[in-house]
Structures are given as structure tokens and as C-alpha cells.
PDB file of N, CA and C in Angstrom:
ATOM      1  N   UNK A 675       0.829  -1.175   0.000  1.00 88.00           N
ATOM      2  CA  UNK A 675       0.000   0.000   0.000  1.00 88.00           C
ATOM      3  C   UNK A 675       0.888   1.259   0.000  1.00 88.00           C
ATOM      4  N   UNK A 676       2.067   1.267   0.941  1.00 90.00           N
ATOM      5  CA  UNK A 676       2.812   2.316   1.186  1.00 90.00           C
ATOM      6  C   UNK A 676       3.124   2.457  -0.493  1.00 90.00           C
ATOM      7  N   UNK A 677       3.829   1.387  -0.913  1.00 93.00           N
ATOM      8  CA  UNK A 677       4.602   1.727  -2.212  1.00 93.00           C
ATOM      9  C   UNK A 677       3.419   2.579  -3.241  1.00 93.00           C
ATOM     10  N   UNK A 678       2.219   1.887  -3.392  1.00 93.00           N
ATOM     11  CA  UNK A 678       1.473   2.366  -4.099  1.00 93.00           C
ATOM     12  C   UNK A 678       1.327   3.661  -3.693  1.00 93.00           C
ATOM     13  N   UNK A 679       1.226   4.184  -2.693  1.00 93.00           N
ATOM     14  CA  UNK A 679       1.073   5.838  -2.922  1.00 93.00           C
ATOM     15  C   UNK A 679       1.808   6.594  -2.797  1.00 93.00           C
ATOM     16  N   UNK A 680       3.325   6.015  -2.532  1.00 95.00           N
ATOM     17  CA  UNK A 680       4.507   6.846  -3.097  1.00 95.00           C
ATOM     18  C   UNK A 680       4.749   6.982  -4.522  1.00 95.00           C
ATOM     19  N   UNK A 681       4.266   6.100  -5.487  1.00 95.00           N
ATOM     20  CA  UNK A 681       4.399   6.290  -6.539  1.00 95.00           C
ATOM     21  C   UNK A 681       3.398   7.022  -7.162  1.00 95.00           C
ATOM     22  N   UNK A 682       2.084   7.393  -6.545  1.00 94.00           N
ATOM     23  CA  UNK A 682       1.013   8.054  -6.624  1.00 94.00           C
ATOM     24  C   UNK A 682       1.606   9.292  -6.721  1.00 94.00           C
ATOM     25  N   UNK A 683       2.095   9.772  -5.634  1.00 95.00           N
ATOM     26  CA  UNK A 683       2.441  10.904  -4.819  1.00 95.00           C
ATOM     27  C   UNK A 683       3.447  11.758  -6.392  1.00 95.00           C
ATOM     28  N   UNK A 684       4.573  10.511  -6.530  1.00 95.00           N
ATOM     29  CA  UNK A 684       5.483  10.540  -7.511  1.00 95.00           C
ATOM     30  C   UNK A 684       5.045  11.110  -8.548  1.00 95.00           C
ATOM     31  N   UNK A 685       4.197  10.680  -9.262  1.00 95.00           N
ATOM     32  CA  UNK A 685       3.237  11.405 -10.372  1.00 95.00           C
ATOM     33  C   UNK A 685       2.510  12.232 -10.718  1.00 95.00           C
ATOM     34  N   UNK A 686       1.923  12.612  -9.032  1.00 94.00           N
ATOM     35  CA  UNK A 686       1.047  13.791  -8.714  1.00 94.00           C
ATOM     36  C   UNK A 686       1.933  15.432  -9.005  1.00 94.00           C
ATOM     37  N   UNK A 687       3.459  14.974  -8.411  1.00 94.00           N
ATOM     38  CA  UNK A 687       4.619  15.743  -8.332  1.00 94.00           C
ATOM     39  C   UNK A 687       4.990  16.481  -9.651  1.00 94.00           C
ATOM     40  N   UNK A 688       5.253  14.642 -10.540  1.00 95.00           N
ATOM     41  CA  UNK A 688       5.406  15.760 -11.985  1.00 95.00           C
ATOM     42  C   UNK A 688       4.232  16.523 -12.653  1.00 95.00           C
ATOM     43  N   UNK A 689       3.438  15.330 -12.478  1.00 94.00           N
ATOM     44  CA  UNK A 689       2.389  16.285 -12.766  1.00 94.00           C
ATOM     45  C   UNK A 689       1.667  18.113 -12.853  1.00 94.00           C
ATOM     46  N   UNK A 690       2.436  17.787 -11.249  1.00 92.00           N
ATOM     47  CA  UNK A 690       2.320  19.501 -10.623  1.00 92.00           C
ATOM     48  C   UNK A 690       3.356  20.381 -11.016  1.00 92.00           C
ATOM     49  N   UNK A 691       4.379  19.818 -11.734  1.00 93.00           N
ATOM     50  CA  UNK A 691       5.302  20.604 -12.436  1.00 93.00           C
ATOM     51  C   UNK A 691       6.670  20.794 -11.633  1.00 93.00           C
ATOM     52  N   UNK A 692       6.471  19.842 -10.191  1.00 93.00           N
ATOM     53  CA  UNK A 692       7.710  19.113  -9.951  1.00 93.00           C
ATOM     54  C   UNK A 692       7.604  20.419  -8.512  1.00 93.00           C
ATOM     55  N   UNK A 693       6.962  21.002  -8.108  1.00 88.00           N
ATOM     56  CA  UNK A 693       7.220  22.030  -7.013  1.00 88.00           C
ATOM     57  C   UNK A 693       7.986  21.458  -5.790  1.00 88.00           C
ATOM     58  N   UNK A 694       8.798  21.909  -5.347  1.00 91.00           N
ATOM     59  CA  UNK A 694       9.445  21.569  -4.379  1.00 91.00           C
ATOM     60  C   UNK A 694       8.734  21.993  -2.659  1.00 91.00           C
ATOM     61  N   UNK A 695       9.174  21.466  -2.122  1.00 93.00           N
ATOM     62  CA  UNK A 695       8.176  21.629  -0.724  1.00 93.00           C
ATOM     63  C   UNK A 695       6.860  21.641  -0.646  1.00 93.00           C
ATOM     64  N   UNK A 696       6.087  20.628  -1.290  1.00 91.00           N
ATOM     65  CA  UNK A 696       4.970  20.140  -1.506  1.00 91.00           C
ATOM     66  C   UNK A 696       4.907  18.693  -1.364  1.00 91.00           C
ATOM     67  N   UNK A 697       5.774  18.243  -0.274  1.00 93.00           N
ATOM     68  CA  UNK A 697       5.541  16.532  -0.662  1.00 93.00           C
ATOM     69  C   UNK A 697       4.486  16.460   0.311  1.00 93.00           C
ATOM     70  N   UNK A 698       4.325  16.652   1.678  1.00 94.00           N
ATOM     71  CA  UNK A 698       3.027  16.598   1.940  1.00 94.00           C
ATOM     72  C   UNK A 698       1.768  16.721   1.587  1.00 94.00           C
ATOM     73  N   UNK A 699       1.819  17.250   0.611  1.00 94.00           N
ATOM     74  CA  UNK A 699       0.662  17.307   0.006  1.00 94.00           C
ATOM     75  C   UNK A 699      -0.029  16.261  -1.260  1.00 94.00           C
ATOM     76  N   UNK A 700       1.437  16.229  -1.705  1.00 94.00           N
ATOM     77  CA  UNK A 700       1.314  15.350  -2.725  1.00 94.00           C
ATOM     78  C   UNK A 700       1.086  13.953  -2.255  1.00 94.00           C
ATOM     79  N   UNK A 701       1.789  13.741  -1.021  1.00 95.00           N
ATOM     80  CA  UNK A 701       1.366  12.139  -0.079  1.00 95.00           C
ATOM     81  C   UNK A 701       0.049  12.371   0.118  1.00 95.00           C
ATOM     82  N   UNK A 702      -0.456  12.965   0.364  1.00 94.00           N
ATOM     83  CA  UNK A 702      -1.768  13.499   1.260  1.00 94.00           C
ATOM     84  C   UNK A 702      -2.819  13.185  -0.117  1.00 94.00           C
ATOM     85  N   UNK A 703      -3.269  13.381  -1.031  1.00 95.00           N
ATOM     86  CA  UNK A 703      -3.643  13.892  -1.975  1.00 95.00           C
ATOM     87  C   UNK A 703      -3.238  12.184  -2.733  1.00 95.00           C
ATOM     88  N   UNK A 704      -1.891  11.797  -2.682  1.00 95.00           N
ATOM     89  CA  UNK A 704      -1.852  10.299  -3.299  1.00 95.00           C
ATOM     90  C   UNK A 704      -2.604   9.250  -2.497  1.00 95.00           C
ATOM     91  N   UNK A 705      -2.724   9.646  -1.387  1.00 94.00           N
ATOM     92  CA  UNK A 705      -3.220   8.603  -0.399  1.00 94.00           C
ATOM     93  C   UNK A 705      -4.797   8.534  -0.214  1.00 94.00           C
ATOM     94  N   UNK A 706      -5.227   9.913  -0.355  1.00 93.00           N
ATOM     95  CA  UNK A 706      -6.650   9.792  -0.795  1.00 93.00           C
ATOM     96  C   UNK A 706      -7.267   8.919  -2.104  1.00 93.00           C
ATOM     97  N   UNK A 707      -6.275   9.218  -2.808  1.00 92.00           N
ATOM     98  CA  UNK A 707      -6.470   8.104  -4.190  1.00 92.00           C
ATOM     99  C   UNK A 707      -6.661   6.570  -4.457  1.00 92.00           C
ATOM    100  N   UNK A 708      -5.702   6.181  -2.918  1.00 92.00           N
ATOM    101  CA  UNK A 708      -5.233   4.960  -3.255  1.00 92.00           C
ATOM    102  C   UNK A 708      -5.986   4.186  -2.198  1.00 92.00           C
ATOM    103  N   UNK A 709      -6.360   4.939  -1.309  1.00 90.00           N
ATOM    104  CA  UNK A 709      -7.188   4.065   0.002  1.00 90.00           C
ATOM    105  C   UNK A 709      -8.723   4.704  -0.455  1.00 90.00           C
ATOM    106  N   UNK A 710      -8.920   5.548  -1.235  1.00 88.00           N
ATOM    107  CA  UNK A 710     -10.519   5.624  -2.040  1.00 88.00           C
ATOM    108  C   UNK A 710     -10.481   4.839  -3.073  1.00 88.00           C
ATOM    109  N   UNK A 711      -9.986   4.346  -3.956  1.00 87.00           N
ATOM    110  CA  UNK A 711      -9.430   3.451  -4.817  1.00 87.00           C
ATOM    111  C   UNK A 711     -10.187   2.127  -4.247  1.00 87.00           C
ATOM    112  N   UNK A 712      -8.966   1.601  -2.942  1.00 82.00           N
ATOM    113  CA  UNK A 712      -8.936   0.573  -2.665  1.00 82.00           C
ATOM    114  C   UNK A 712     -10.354   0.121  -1.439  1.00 82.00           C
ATOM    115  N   UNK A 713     -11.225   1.211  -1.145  1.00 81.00           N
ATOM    116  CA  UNK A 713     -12.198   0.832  -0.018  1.00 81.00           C
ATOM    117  C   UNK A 713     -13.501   0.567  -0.948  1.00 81.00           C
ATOM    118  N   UNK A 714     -13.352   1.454  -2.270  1.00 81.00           N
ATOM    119  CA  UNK A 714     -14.566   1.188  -3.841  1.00 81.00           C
ATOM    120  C   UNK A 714     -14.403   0.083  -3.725  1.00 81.00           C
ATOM    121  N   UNK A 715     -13.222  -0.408  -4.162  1.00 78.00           N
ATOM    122  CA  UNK A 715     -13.172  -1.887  -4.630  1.00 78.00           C
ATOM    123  C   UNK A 715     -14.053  -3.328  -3.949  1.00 78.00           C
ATOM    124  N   UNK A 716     -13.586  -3.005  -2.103  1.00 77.00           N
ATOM    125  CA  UNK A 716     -14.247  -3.455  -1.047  1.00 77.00           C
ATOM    126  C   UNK A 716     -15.530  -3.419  -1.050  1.00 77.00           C
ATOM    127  N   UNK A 717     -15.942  -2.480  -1.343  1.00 78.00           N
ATOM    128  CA  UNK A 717     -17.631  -2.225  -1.451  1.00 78.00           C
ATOM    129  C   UNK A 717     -18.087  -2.460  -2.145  1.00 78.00           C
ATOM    130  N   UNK A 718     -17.028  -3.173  -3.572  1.00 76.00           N
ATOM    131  CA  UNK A 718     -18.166  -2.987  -4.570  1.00 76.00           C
ATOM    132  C   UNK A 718     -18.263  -4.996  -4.540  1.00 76.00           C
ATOM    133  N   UNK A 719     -16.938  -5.192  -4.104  1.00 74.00           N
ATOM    134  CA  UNK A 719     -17.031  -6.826  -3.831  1.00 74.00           C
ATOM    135  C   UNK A 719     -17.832  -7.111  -2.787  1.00 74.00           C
ATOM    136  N   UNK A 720     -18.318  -6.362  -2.303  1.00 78.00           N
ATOM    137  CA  UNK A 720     -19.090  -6.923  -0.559  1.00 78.00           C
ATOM    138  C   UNK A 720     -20.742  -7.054  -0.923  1.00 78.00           C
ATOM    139  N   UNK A 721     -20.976  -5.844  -1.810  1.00 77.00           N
ATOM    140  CA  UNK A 721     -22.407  -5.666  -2.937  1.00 77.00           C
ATOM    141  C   UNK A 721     -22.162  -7.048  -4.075  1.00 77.00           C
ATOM    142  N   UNK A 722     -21.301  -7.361  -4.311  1.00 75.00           N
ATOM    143  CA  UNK A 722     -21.651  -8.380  -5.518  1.00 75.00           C
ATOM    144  C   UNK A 722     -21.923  -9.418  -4.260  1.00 75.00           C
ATOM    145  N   UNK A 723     -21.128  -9.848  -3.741  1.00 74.00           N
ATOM    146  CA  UNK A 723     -21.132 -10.925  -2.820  1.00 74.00           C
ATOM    147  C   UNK A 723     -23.052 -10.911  -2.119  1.00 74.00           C
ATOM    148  N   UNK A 724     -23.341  -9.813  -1.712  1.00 70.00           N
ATOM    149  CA  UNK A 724     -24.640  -9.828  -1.154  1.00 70.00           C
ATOM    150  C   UNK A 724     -25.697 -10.056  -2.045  1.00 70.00           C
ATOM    151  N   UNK A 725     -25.426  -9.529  -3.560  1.00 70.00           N
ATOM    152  CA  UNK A 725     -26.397 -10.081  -4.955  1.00 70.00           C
ATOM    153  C   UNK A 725     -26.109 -11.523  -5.042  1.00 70.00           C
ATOM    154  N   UNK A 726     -25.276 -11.900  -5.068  1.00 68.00           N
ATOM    155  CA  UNK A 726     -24.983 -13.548  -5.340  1.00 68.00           C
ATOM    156  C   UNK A 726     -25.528 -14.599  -4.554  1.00 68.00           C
ATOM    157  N   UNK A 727     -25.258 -13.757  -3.058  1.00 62.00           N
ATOM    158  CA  UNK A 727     -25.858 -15.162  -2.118  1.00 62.00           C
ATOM    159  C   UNK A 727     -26.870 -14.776  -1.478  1.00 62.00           C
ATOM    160  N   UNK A 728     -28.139 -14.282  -2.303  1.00 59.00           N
ATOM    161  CA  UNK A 728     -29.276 -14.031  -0.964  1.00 59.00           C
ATOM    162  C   UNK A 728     -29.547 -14.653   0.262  1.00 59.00           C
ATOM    163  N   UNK A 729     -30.474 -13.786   1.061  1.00 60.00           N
ATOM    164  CA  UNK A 729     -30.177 -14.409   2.365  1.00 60.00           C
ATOM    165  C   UNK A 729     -30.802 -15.129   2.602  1.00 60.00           C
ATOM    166  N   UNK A 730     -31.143 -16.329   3.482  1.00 64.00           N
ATOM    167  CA  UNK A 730     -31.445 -17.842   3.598  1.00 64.00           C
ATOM    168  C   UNK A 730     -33.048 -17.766   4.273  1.00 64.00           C
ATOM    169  N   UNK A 731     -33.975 -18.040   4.086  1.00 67.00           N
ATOM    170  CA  UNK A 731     -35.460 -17.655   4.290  1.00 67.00           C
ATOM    171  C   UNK A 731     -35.299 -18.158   5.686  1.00 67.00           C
ATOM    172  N   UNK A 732     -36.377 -17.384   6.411  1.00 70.00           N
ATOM    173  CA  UNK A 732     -35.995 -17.548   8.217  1.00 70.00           C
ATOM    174  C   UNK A 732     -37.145 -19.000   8.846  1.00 70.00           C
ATOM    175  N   UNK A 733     -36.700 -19.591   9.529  1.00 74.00           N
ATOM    176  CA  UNK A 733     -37.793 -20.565   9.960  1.00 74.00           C
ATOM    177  C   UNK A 733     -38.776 -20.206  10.461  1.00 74.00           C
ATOM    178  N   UNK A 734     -40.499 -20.969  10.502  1.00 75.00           N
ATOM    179  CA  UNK A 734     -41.162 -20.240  11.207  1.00 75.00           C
ATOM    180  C   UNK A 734     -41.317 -21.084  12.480  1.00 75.00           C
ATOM    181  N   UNK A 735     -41.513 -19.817  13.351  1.00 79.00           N
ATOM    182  CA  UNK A 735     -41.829 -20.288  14.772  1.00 79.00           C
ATOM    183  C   UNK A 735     -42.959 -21.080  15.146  1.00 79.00           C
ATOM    184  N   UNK A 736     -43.047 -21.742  15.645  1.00 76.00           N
ATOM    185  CA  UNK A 736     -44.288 -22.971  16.268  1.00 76.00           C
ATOM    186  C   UNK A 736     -45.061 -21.425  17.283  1.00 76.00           C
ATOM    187  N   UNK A 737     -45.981 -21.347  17.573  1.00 77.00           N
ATOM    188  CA  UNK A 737     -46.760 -20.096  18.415  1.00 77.00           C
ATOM    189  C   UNK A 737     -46.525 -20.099  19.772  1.00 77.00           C
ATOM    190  N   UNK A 738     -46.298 -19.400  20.793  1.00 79.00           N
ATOM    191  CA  UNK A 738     -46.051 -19.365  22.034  1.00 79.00           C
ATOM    192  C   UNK A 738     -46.954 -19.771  22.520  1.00 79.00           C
ATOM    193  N   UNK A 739     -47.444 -20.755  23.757  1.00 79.00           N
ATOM    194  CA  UNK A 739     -48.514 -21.290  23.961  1.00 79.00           C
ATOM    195  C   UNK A 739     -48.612 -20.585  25.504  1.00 79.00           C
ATOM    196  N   UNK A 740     -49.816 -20.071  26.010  1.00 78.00           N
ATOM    197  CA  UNK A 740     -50.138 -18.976  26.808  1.00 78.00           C
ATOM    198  C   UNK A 740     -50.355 -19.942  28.288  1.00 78.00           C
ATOM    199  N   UNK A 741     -49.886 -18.997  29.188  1.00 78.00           N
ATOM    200  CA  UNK A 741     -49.431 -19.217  30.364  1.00 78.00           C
ATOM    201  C   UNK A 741     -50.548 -18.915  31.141  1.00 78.00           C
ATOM    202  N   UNK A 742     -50.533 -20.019  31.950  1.00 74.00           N
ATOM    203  CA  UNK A 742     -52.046 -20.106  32.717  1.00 74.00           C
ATOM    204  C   UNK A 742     -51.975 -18.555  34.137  1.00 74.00           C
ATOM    205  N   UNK A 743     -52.827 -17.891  34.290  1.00 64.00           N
ATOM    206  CA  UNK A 743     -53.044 -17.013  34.918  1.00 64.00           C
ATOM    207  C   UNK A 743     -53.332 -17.496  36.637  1.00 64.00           C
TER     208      UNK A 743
END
């Protein structure tokens, strides 16, 4: 993960035309990318997973039988 958003960061840099004393930002800004990136991904596998295996029909209960007074 680290590597991935140093190289994020890396690109963001030239991108930005290479400014110097901006690496915080550029980490900051790569890391939003890469852990929003990577939590989509999570969500979007956790939604397929919940389309695929609907959930299991519930048993029915026998009736509570009433308690003498």
C-alpha cells in the first residue's frame, strides 16, 4: 500500500510541475487516491457478494402457547 502511494504521490509531483516543498501534500492527496481506490473496490465486492448469495429464508416459529393465569 505504502509503495502504491509513493508512486502516486510521484506522479502527482510531476504532474504539478515538480514544485518543491509540496511533498506533503502530494502524499496526502496520493493517499486519498489509493485508500478511495482501494475501499470502492471493497464495497463494490461486498455488494456483488450480497447479490450472489441471498439471504437464507428464516424458519417459522411454532406459536407461544399462553401461560395459565
Amino acid at each position: 500500500m505504502e509503495n502504491a502511494i509513493r508512486e502516486r504521490a510521484y506522479h502527482l509531483w510531476i504532474e504539478g510541475g515538480r514544485q518543491d516543498g509540496q511533498a506533503d501534500n502530494y502524499w496526502l492527496a496520493a493517499q486519498r487516491e489509493v485508500l478511495g481506490t482501494s475501499l470502492g473496490e471493497i464495497g463494490r465486492l461486498i455488494a456483488r457478494k450480497a447479490v450472489e448469495a441471498p439471504a437464507k429464508p428464516k424458519k417459522a416459529r411454532a406459536p407461544r402457547k399462553k401461560r395459565a393465569a
